[in-house]
Amino acid sequence: MTTIVPVPVPDRLDGDEPTPFSVMITLLGDALEHDIGLDHLRSYPREALPGWKDQSDRRRLGFLAHDDTGRAVGALIIEAPCEEDAREVEFELGVAADARDGSVEMALFARLESEARAMGRTALQTYTIHRIDDRAGRLDAPSGVGSVPLDETARTYLDHGFSLAQVDRNSLFDLTGPLDRVREMLAEALTVAGPEYRLVTFTPPTPAELRESFAFVLSRMSTDVPKGELTVTEEVWDAARVERRDERLVQAGTLLSVAAVQHAPTGRIVAYNELSIGRDRARTTHQWGTLVAREHRGHRLGTVVKCANILRWRDLVPESPCISTFNAEENRPMLDVNEALGFTPSTVCAAWEKRLD
């Protein structure tokens, strides 16, 4: 029999003594590494904790599944946006490789639906990562662009009533090689952009004079990038929310670099790219948001922010071996930039959604 237990949020994590919170984060990482044979997408408890302690903008709930012996064999994280009109919850679900008989998954999915209904949410969403496997059957994205292997993970979500909503590509960029091509592309893009746009870079805390403007483009990530068939609520960002995020980054020990483009006539930030890394600077770098506001597209601003941040990152974190990024398969303009820079496909990401009655 599987028992589902809520995970308390600790005040802090000291030493290597396991806590339910650290077991939850580690179990999810272990399950993912087993599935894809890579560890570059793993989360770490100490870096995750600040986002759980400050839930001003996203509510988080955690659960562990225990078997009859009391061993933790599954984990579930639920995240819910705090916007008043939000209908969705995002979640992450993982089961230990030697406990996948279907019963643990069933218990976790049941708890997920129960918690979502209690919040008044009607759309369950998650992302699963898959190996690039041309031998497996394929499940096509509803957009007609991209597909995922019809593997054990995909079948599990289909069996539990989820539909494939979008396919993303996870790509890696080698930071150990020469960056001549990056410099060339930046110079070309700056020429195309012209004097109406100027490049700014910073590491949080975000400069006070840029917080409102940066909040604007961060909010656009929920409206201006391809989302496939996912239910999406527009996020509300302001300077205070940017400050709260900056503080969480400091507490987590996360280094973030932002390259942004400022529209000279208005002073507003209209494009940005973020690169981040945790406490261990020799790990994989993660690209977070990259966005060009709709009304400023066509000026190579995406290329400007990507290239400028890669060059800045080499100086900030020379020991990181690579950058990991995700892009929707239908986002051909951004994939074109990545491919020209030298990003290569690593894994495939499936976005799933189930709508509750």
Coordinates of C-alpha atoms in Angstrom, one line a residue, residues 47 175 203 249-250 252-256 276-285 313 316-322:
E47 CA 19.1 26.0 -4.0
L175 CA 31.4 26.8 -23.3
T203 CA 23.8 40.8 -12.2
L249 CA 18.5 34.1 -5.8
V250 CA 20.9 35.5 -3.2
A252 CA 19.9 30.2 -3.0
G253 CA 23.5 31.1 -3.9
T254 CA 22.4 31.3 -7.6
L255 CA 24.4 33.6 -9.9
L256 CA 22.3 35.2 -12.6
S276 CA 22.1 31.1 -14.2
I277 CA 24.1 28.6 -12.2
G278 CA 23.9 27.3 -8.7
R279 CA 26.5 27.2 -5.9
D280 CA 28.8 24.8 -7.8
R281 CA 30.1 26.9 -10.6
A282 CA 31.5 23.9 -12.4
R283 CA 28.0 22.6 -13.2
T284 CA 25.9 23.2 -16.2
T285 CA 24.7 26.7 -16.8
W313 CA 29.2 34.5 -18.9
L316 CA 31.9 35.5 -15.0
V317 CA 31.9 31.6 -14.8
P318 CA 34.8 30.3 -16.9
E319 CA 34.6 26.8 -15.2
S320 CA 31.0 26.0 -16.4
P321 CA 31.3 23.5 -19.3
C322 CA 28.0 24.2 -21.1

